[in-house]
Amino acid sequence: MKEYKIEKDLEGIRIDKAISEKDNNISRAMVQKMLEDGKILVNGKVPKSSYKLSIDDVVQIEDIMPKEVDIKPDENIPLDIVYEDNDILVINKQKGLVVHPGNGNPDGTLVNAIMAKCKDSLSGIGGEIRPGIVHRIDKDTSGLLIVAKNDKAHINISEQIKAHEVKKTYIALVRGVVKENNATIDMPIARSTKDRVKMAVSKNGKNAVTHIKVLERYNGYTLLEVNIETGRTHQIRVHMAEIGYPLVGDAVYSNGKNPFGVEGQMLHSTRLEFKHPTSGKEMKLEAKIPEYFEKVLKELERERNI
């Protein structure tokens, strides 16, 4: 844990800007992500990235990024590439694959596979263990993910995400029959005070908005199309559990039980819409739901018709 006591030279400066200038190993985008994850505290509390520092503020930064890491390219991890050019790579990530190395996952991640594919042609803004990663999806969430091949593309896509200009559409199977055809869930999310691994709805959390649309209703289950305005950690999983319709297979935010033998949440990032970081061209990329997901839906369809 690093600790700084703010002096005159940093007074009145936004915390994300101040930390990135003070520590060359942490980019401003990385600081914002760490703030969102509760990894940076000011006077013992998690501030907003827009917080302006005052003299004698005590800033604590969790030391989660090793300065030197040895990430080995792994050519044995298959990549389903949906789109690629000199600036970006869009991948349809398989379920069960961790996006980047971390505690308990030093290798065998999407980043290892990307490094084997792209060699040194990746953005460095995400830090040593997240090269090219502009946004992420959970280990057991499948679907589309944007990888930046250079810093310019990384910054552009990050700004689009921050301005809610990247449209992310998911397909989710939840337990229970959702009555409304369309609904919006507007509930702030923060890290759980009871379990630091989990996120939770909290009045002190950050704004989180999720839109849902019913695609199919089955016996005891509902297939949803989900759009998120914000990209909070575990947002869809937290919101759906909070309103009583947890994702099938989600062992963290429900009991994880399901008659289909599925491990991990049934959630797939099926469509991404954004502007190309260089040409400005409107991009709309899609990935069909994986085979296991399709199999479960066919089983539910059969049960409904009996």
mmCIF file of C-alpha atoms in Angstrom:
data_model
loop_
_atom_site.group_PDB
_atom_site.id
_atom_site.type_symbol
_atom_site.label_atom_id
_atom_site.label_comp_id
_atom_site.label_asym_id
_atom_site.label_seq_id
_atom_site.Cartn_x
_atom_site.Cartn_y
_atom_site.Cartn_z
ATOM 1 C CA MET A 1 0.000 0.000 0.000
ATOM 2 C CA LYS A 2 1.434 3.360 -1.075
ATOM 3 C CA GLU A 3 0.540 6.429 0.965
ATOM 4 C CA TYR A 4 0.870 10.115 0.092
ATOM 5 C CA LYS A 5 0.163 13.186 2.188
ATOM 6 C CA ILE A 6 -0.936 15.974 -0.131
ATOM 7 C CA GLU A 7 1.141 19.133 -0.125
ATOM 8 C CA LYS A 8 0.753 22.543 -1.762
ATOM 9 C CA ASP A 9 1.858 21.406 -5.240
ATOM 10 C CA LEU A 10 -1.152 19.071 -5.637
ATOM 11 C CA GLU A 11 -3.796 21.215 -3.929
ATOM 12 C CA GLY A 12 -6.910 21.694 -6.065
ATOM 13 C CA ILE A 13 -5.909 19.096 -8.672
ATOM 14 C CA ARG A 14 -8.238 16.227 -9.604
ATOM 15 C CA ILE A 15 -7.132 13.029 -7.937
ATOM 16 C CA ASP A 16 -6.947 11.014 -11.182
ATOM 17 C CA LYS A 17 -4.687 13.614 -12.774
ATOM 18 C CA ALA A 18 -2.576 14.098 -9.654
ATOM 19 C CA ILE A 19 -1.812 10.407 -9.103
ATOM 20 C CA SER A 20 -0.971 9.730 -12.760
ATOM 21 C CA GLU A 21 1.438 12.695 -12.723
ATOM 22 C CA LYS A 22 2.990 11.678 -9.411
ATOM 23 C CA ASP A 23 3.405 8.007 -10.309
ATOM 24 C CA ASN A 24 4.602 7.286 -13.841
ATOM 25 C CA ASN A 25 3.653 3.625 -13.473
ATOM 26 C CA ILE A 26 -0.069 4.456 -13.295
ATOM 27 C CA SER A 27 -1.934 6.042 -16.218
ATOM 28 C CA ARG A 28 -4.905 8.357 -15.673
ATOM 29 C CA ALA A 29 -7.246 5.727 -17.159
ATOM 30 C CA MET A 30 -5.804 3.166 -14.746
ATOM 31 C CA VAL A 31 -6.340 5.532 -11.794
ATOM 32 C CA GLN A 32 -9.998 5.954 -12.753
ATOM 33 C CA LYS A 33 -10.433 2.167 -12.897
ATOM 34 C CA MET A 34 -8.723 1.745 -9.526
ATOM 35 C CA LEU A 35 -11.003 4.400 -8.021
ATOM 36 C CA GLU A 36 -14.022 2.561 -9.413
ATOM 37 C CA ASP A 37 -12.759 -0.686 -7.858
ATOM 38 C CA GLY A 38 -12.157 0.913 -4.466
ATOM 39 C CA LYS A 39 -8.375 0.510 -4.723
ATOM 40 C CA ILE A 40 -7.652 4.173 -3.912
ATOM 41 C CA LEU A 41 -8.750 5.928 -0.720
ATOM 42 C CA VAL A 42 -8.628 9.545 0.424
ATOM 43 C CA ASN A 43 -8.790 9.945 4.190
ATOM 44 C CA GLY A 44 -10.075 6.386 4.414
ATOM 45 C CA LYS A 45 -12.914 6.808 1.904
ATOM 46 C CA VAL A 46 -13.313 6.087 -1.812
ATOM 47 C CA PRO A 47 -13.549 9.426 -3.687
ATOM 48 C CA LYS A 48 -14.920 10.189 -7.138
ATOM 49 C CA SER A 49 -12.356 10.601 -9.936
ATOM 50 C CA SER A 50 -13.373 14.287 -10.084
ATOM 51 C CA TYR A 51 -12.411 14.855 -6.428
ATOM 52 C CA LYS A 52 -10.002 17.768 -6.023
ATOM 53 C CA LEU A 53 -7.272 17.259 -3.478
ATOM 54 C CA SER A 54 -6.774 19.408 -0.400
ATOM 55 C CA ILE A 55 -3.635 20.014 1.646
ATOM 56 C CA ASP A 56 -3.045 17.254 4.230
ATOM 57 C CA ASP A 57 -5.352 14.771 2.458
ATOM 58 C CA VAL A 58 -3.982 11.266 2.938
ATOM 59 C CA VAL A 59 -4.111 9.201 -0.257
ATOM 60 C CA GLN A 60 -3.709 5.431 -0.052
ATOM 61 C CA ILE A 61 -3.139 3.364 -3.188
ATOM 62 C CA GLU A 62 -3.356 -0.413 -3.175
ATOM 63 C CA ASP A 63 -0.257 -1.772 -4.862
ATOM 64 C CA ILE A 64 -1.895 -4.151 -7.318
ATOM 65 C CA MET A 65 0.320 -3.568 -10.337
ATOM 66 C CA PRO A 66 3.744 -5.180 -10.296
ATOM 67 C CA LYS A 67 6.344 -2.951 -11.940
ATOM 68 C CA GLU A 68 7.942 -5.855 -13.714
ATOM 69 C CA VAL A 69 5.942 -8.789 -15.012
ATOM 70 C CA ASP A 70 6.733 -11.556 -17.409
ATOM 71 C CA ILE A 71 3.628 -12.310 -19.449
ATOM 72 C CA LYS A 72 4.265 -15.183 -21.776
ATOM 73 C CA PRO A 73 2.453 -15.325 -25.126
ATOM 74 C CA ASP A 74 0.311 -18.457 -25.392
ATOM 75 C CA GLU A 75 -0.443 -19.703 -28.891
ATOM 76 C CA ASN A 76 -2.491 -22.619 -27.576
ATOM 77 C CA ILE A 77 -5.446 -20.478 -26.514
ATOM 78 C CA PRO A 78 -7.880 -20.184 -29.445
ATOM 79 C CA LEU A 79 -9.026 -16.708 -30.483
ATOM 80 C CA ASP A 80 -12.330 -16.120 -32.261
ATOM 81 C CA ILE A 81 -11.530 -12.877 -34.075
ATOM 82 C CA VAL A 82 -14.618 -11.035 -35.276
ATOM 83 C CA TYR A 83 -12.810 -7.952 -36.630
ATOM 84 C CA GLU A 84 -9.213 -6.791 -36.972
ATOM 85 C CA ASP A 85 -7.291 -3.880 -38.502
ATOM 86 C CA ASN A 86 -4.210 -1.821 -37.593
ATOM 87 C CA ASP A 87 -5.964 -0.096 -34.682
ATOM 88 C CA ILE A 88 -8.290 -2.559 -33.011
ATOM 89 C CA LEU A 89 -9.040 -6.209 -32.541
ATOM 90 C CA VAL A 90 -12.549 -7.393 -31.610
ATOM 91 C CA ILE A 91 -12.696 -10.855 -30.086
ATOM 92 C CA ASN A 92 -15.563 -13.199 -29.258
ATOM 93 C CA LYS A 93 -14.273 -14.446 -25.884
ATOM 94 C CA GLN A 94 -15.190 -17.941 -24.836
ATOM 95 C CA LYS A 95 -16.768 -18.656 -21.467
ATOM 96 C CA GLY A 96 -14.333 -19.620 -18.713
ATOM 97 C CA LEU A 97 -11.448 -17.520 -20.035
ATOM 98 C CA VAL A 98 -10.067 -14.810 -17.730
ATOM 99 C CA VAL A 99 -9.371 -11.545 -19.575
ATOM 100 C CA HIS A 100 -6.054 -10.558 -17.967
ATOM 101 C CA PRO A 101 -3.548 -11.995 -15.470
ATOM 102 C CA GLY A 102 -4.214 -11.441 -11.794
ATOM 103 C CA ASN A 103 -4.174 -13.163 -8.437
ATOM 104 C CA GLY A 104 -4.593 -16.868 -9.087
ATOM 105 C CA ASN A 105 -4.424 -16.428 -12.870
ATOM 106 C CA PRO A 106 -0.801 -15.655 -13.846
ATOM 107 C CA ASP A 107 -1.232 -17.135 -17.305
ATOM 108 C CA GLY A 108 -3.742 -18.913 -19.528
ATOM 109 C CA THR A 109 -5.659 -15.645 -20.019
ATOM 110 C CA LEU A 110 -6.995 -13.766 -23.004
ATOM 111 C CA VAL A 111 -4.059 -11.351 -22.723
ATOM 112 C CA ASN A 112 -1.596 -14.240 -23.114
ATOM 113 C CA ALA A 113 -3.403 -15.308 -26.279
ATOM 114 C CA ILE A 114 -3.563 -11.733 -27.614
ATOM 115 C CA MET A 115 0.162 -11.244 -27.052
ATOM 116 C CA ALA A 116 0.861 -14.371 -29.098
ATOM 117 C CA LYS A 117 -1.316 -12.957 -31.880
ATOM 118 C CA CYS A 118 -0.239 -9.302 -31.835
ATOM 119 C CA LYS A 119 3.318 -9.545 -30.483
ATOM 120 C CA ASP A 120 4.395 -5.990 -29.508
ATOM 121 C CA SER A 121 1.546 -4.261 -31.341
ATOM 122 C CA LEU A 122 -0.705 -3.448 -28.386
ATOM 123 C CA SER A 123 -1.683 -0.362 -26.421
ATOM 124 C CA GLY A 124 0.268 0.072 -23.195
ATOM 125 C CA ILE A 125 -2.250 2.283 -21.417
ATOM 126 C CA GLY A 126 -3.816 -0.594 -19.516
ATOM 127 C CA GLY A 127 -0.537 -1.343 -17.762
ATOM 128 C CA GLU A 128 1.858 -4.268 -17.900
ATOM 129 C CA ILE A 129 -0.736 -6.948 -17.174
ATOM 130 C CA ARG A 130 -3.543 -5.487 -19.293
ATOM 131 C CA PRO A 131 -1.950 -4.582 -22.635
ATOM 132 C CA GLY A 132 -4.581 -3.454 -25.127
ATOM 133 C CA ILE A 133 -7.520 -4.117 -22.812
ATOM 134 C CA VAL A 134 -9.951 -1.187 -23.108
ATOM 135 C CA HIS A 135 -12.845 -2.822 -21.261
ATOM 136 C CA ARG A 136 -13.415 -6.260 -19.804
ATOM 137 C CA ILE A 137 -16.058 -8.917 -19.325
ATOM 138 C CA ASP A 138 -16.135 -11.475 -16.535
ATOM 139 C CA LYS A 139 -14.465 -14.870 -16.775
ATOM 140 C CA ASP A 140 -17.761 -16.724 -17.231
ATOM 141 C CA THR A 141 -19.326 -14.112 -19.503
ATOM 142 C CA SER A 142 -18.767 -14.840 -23.179
ATOM 143 C CA GLY A 143 -18.843 -12.499 -26.136
ATOM 144 C CA LEU A 144 -17.413 -9.396 -27.726
ATOM 145 C CA LEU A 145 -14.448 -7.474 -26.373
ATOM 146 C CA ILE A 146 -12.447 -4.609 -27.931
ATOM 147 C CA VAL A 147 -8.637 -4.712 -27.809
ATOM 148 C CA ALA A 148 -6.618 -1.590 -28.741
ATOM 149 C CA LYS A 149 -3.454 -2.038 -30.790
ATOM 150 C CA ASN A 150 -2.108 1.433 -30.022
ATOM 151 C CA ASP A 151 -2.496 4.142 -27.399
ATOM 152 C CA LYS A 152 -4.416 6.486 -29.697
ATOM 153 C CA ALA A 153 -7.087 3.854 -30.321
ATOM 154 C CA HIS A 154 -7.184 2.982 -26.621
ATOM 155 C CA ILE A 155 -7.783 6.592 -25.574
ATOM 156 C CA ASN A 156 -10.443 7.124 -28.260
ATOM 157 C CA ILE A 157 -12.444 4.004 -27.352
ATOM 158 C CA SER A 158 -12.089 4.760 -23.630
ATOM 159 C CA GLU A 159 -13.511 8.250 -24.204
ATOM 160 C CA GLN A 160 -16.428 6.792 -26.176
ATOM 161 C CA ILE A 161 -17.164 4.386 -23.325
ATOM 162 C CA LYS A 162 -16.967 7.191 -20.767
ATOM 163 C CA ALA A 163 -19.395 9.284 -22.840
ATOM 164 C CA HIS A 164 -21.778 6.287 -23.118
ATOM 165 C CA GLU A 165 -21.275 6.233 -26.891
ATOM 166 C CA VAL A 166 -20.388 2.533 -27.050
ATOM 167 C CA LYS A 167 -23.583 0.481 -27.125
ATOM 168 C CA LYS A 168 -23.172 -2.907 -25.451
ATOM 169 C CA THR A 169 -25.910 -5.484 -25.913
ATOM 170 C CA TYR A 170 -26.050 -8.743 -23.997
ATOM 171 C CA ILE A 171 -28.220 -11.858 -24.033
ATOM 172 C CA ALA A 172 -29.044 -13.228 -20.579
ATOM 173 C CA LEU A 173 -31.055 -16.136 -19.219
ATOM 174 C CA VAL A 174 -32.538 -15.429 -15.804
ATOM 175 C CA ARG A 175 -34.478 -17.436 -13.265
ATOM 176 C CA GLY A 176 -38.109 -16.419 -12.906
ATOM 177 C CA VAL A 177 -40.645 -15.047 -15.378
ATOM 178 C CA VAL A 178 -40.190 -11.310 -15.935
ATOM 179 C CA LYS A 179 -43.629 -9.693 -16.288
ATOM 180 C CA GLU A 180 -42.644 -6.418 -17.953
ATOM 181 C CA ASN A 181 -41.757 -6.535 -21.657
ATOM 182 C CA ASN A 182 -39.314 -3.652 -21.167
ATOM 183 C CA ALA A 183 -37.818 -2.136 -18.038
ATOM 184 C CA THR A 184 -35.010 0.090 -16.827
ATOM 185 C CA ILE A 185 -33.040 -0.632 -13.664
ATOM 186 C CA ASP A 186 -31.465 2.508 -12.243
ATOM 187 C CA MET A 187 -29.631 1.548 -9.057
ATOM 188 C CA PRO A 188 -26.166 2.724 -7.947
ATOM 189 C CA ILE A 189 -23.524 0.040 -7.442
ATOM 190 C CA ALA A 190 -20.545 -0.057 -5.072
ATOM 191 C CA ARG A 191 -18.230 -2.697 -3.699
ATOM 192 C CA SER A 192 -19.962 -4.722 -1.003
ATOM 193 C CA THR A 193 -19.046 -3.766 2.550
ATOM 194 C CA LYS A 194 -19.700 -7.365 3.650
ATOM 195 C CA ASP A 195 -17.676 -9.143 0.955
ATOM 196 C CA ARG A 196 -14.966 -7.272 -0.983
ATOM 197 C CA VAL A 197 -15.159 -9.803 -3.816
ATOM 198 C CA LYS A 198 -18.765 -8.845 -4.513
ATOM 199 C CA MET A 199 -20.494 -5.692 -5.725
ATOM 200 C CA ALA A 200 -23.832 -4.515 -4.336
ATOM 201 C CA VAL A 201 -26.583 -1.966 -4.855
ATOM 202 C CA SER A 202 -25.789 0.957 -2.548
ATOM 203 C CA LYS A 203 -27.091 4.498 -2.213
ATOM 204 C CA ASN A 204 -23.449 5.571 -1.902
ATOM 205 C CA GLY A 205 -22.446 3.733 -5.087
ATOM 206 C CA LYS A 206 -21.823 4.943 -8.611
ATOM 207 C CA ASN A 207 -24.619 5.499 -11.089
ATOM 208 C CA ALA A 208 -25.582 2.289 -12.907
ATOM 209 C CA VAL A 209 -28.331 1.971 -15.525
ATOM 210 C CA THR A 210 -29.450 -1.264 -17.173
ATOM 211 C CA HIS A 211 -32.202 -1.662 -19.790
ATOM 212 C CA ILE A 212 -33.880 -5.031 -20.278
ATOM 213 C CA LYS A 213 -36.181 -6.360 -23.004
ATOM 214 C CA VAL A 214 -37.943 -9.728 -22.862
ATOM 215 C CA LEU A 215 -37.129 -11.949 -25.843
ATOM 216 C CA GLU A 216 -38.767 -15.196 -24.652
ATOM 217 C CA ARG A 217 -40.576 -16.479 -21.587
ATOM 218 C CA TYR A 218 -40.237 -20.126 -20.571
ATOM 219 C CA ASN A 219 -41.427 -22.241 -17.638
ATOM 220 C CA GLY A 220 -39.691 -20.505 -14.759
ATOM 221 C CA TYR A 221 -37.105 -18.678 -16.897
ATOM 222 C CA THR A 222 -36.827 -15.591 -19.114
ATOM 223 C CA LEU A 223 -34.497 -14.800 -21.999
ATOM 224 C CA LEU A 224 -33.525 -11.134 -22.015
ATOM 225 C CA GLU A 225 -31.789 -8.639 -24.263
ATOM 226 C CA VAL A 226 -29.824 -6.311 -22.006
ATOM 227 C CA ASN A 227 -28.271 -2.916 -22.771
ATOM 228 C CA ILE A 228 -26.093 -1.125 -20.266
ATOM 229 C CA GLU A 229 -25.545 2.634 -20.193
ATOM 230 C CA THR A 230 -22.784 2.272 -17.629
ATOM 231 C CA GLY A 231 -20.131 -0.408 -17.242
ATOM 232 C CA ARG A 232 -19.934 -1.071 -13.515
ATOM 233 C CA THR A 233 -18.283 -4.260 -12.328
ATOM 234 C CA HIS A 234 -20.804 -7.157 -12.396
ATOM 235 C CA GLN A 235 -23.531 -4.619 -13.251
ATOM 236 C CA ILE A 236 -26.005 -6.924 -15.024
ATOM 237 C CA ARG A 237 -25.516 -9.714 -12.511
ATOM 238 C CA VAL A 238 -26.009 -7.388 -9.531
ATOM 239 C CA HIS A 239 -29.030 -5.595 -10.985
ATOM 240 C CA MET A 240 -30.860 -8.758 -12.041
ATOM 241 C CA ALA A 241 -30.268 -10.428 -8.667
ATOM 242 C CA GLU A 242 -31.414 -7.288 -6.867
ATOM 243 C CA ILE A 243 -34.811 -7.267 -8.621
ATOM 244 C CA GLY A 244 -35.313 -10.987 -8.044
ATOM 245 C CA TYR A 245 -34.262 -12.467 -11.397
ATOM 246 C CA PRO A 246 -30.706 -13.782 -10.941
ATOM 247 C CA LEU A 247 -28.772 -15.092 -13.919
ATOM 248 C CA VAL A 248 -28.879 -18.832 -14.407
ATOM 249 C CA GLY A 249 -25.645 -20.388 -13.149
ATOM 250 C CA ASP A 250 -24.399 -17.308 -11.282
ATOM 251 C CA ALA A 251 -22.725 -18.735 -8.185
ATOM 252 C CA VAL A 252 -21.875 -15.304 -6.729
ATOM 253 C CA TYR A 253 -25.184 -13.428 -6.857
ATOM 254 C CA SER A 254 -27.545 -16.410 -6.616
ATOM 255 C CA ASN A 255 -27.234 -19.982 -5.361
ATOM 256 C CA GLY A 256 -25.925 -20.996 -8.785
ATOM 257 C CA LYS A 257 -28.338 -23.929 -8.997
ATOM 258 C CA ASN A 258 -29.890 -24.880 -12.313
ATOM 259 C CA PRO A 259 -31.137 -28.116 -13.862
ATOM 260 C CA PHE A 260 -28.930 -27.625 -16.926
ATOM 261 C CA GLY A 261 -25.577 -28.265 -15.253
ATOM 262 C CA VAL A 262 -24.266 -24.889 -16.378
ATOM 263 C CA GLU A 263 -21.327 -23.474 -14.441
ATOM 264 C CA GLY A 264 -21.111 -19.699 -14.328
ATOM 265 C CA GLN A 265 -23.660 -17.119 -15.384
ATOM 266 C CA MET A 266 -25.517 -17.443 -18.691
ATOM 267 C CA LEU A 267 -24.563 -14.042 -20.073
ATOM 268 C CA HIS A 268 -23.254 -13.297 -23.565
ATOM 269 C CA SER A 269 -22.029 -10.005 -25.029
ATOM 270 C CA THR A 270 -23.732 -10.346 -28.389
ATOM 271 C CA ARG A 271 -23.360 -6.916 -30.013
ATOM 272 C CA LEU A 272 -21.037 -3.897 -29.890
ATOM 273 C CA GLU A 273 -21.741 -0.573 -31.610
ATOM 274 C CA PHE A 274 -19.109 2.170 -31.639
ATOM 275 C CA LYS A 275 -17.180 4.530 -33.891
ATOM 276 C CA HIS A 276 -13.877 3.363 -35.320
ATOM 277 C CA PRO A 277 -11.136 5.208 -33.403
ATOM 278 C CA THR A 278 -9.357 6.386 -36.570
ATOM 279 C CA SER A 279 -11.864 6.577 -39.426
ATOM 280 C CA GLY A 280 -14.921 7.443 -37.348
ATOM 281 C CA LYS A 281 -16.869 4.793 -39.252
ATOM 282 C CA GLU A 282 -19.914 3.375 -37.444
ATOM 283 C CA MET A 283 -19.057 -0.169 -36.347
ATOM 284 C CA LYS A 284 -21.691 -2.790 -35.524
ATOM 285 C CA LEU A 285 -20.286 -6.197 -34.677
ATOM 286 C CA GLU A 286 -22.201 -9.268 -33.552
ATOM 287 C CA ALA A 287 -21.470 -12.691 -32.079
ATOM 288 C CA LYS A 288 -24.038 -15.484 -31.844
ATOM 289 C CA ILE A 289 -24.704 -17.098 -28.478
ATOM 290 C CA PRO A 290 -22.404 -20.072 -27.786
ATOM 291 C CA GLU A 291 -23.448 -23.664 -28.415
ATOM 292 C CA TYR A 292 -24.082 -24.535 -24.746
ATOM 293 C CA PHE A 293 -26.401 -21.516 -24.445
ATOM 294 C CA GLU A 294 -28.321 -22.554 -27.554
ATOM 295 C CA LYS A 295 -28.664 -26.078 -26.185
ATOM 296 C CA VAL A 296 -30.250 -24.827 -22.938
ATOM 297 C CA LEU A 297 -32.722 -22.665 -24.864
ATOM 298 C CA LYS A 298 -33.763 -25.635 -27.016
ATOM 299 C CA GLU A 299 -34.336 -27.665 -23.858
ATOM 300 C CA LEU A 300 -36.507 -24.897 -22.400
ATOM 301 C CA GLU A 301 -38.410 -24.673 -25.675
ATOM 302 C CA ARG A 302 -39.160 -28.405 -25.596
ATOM 303 C CA GLU A 303 -40.383 -28.188 -22.002
ATOM 304 C CA ARG A 304 -42.658 -25.289 -22.894
ATOM 305 C CA ASN A 305 -44.259 -27.248 -25.731
ATOM 306 C CA ILE A 306 -44.943 -30.387 -23.700
#
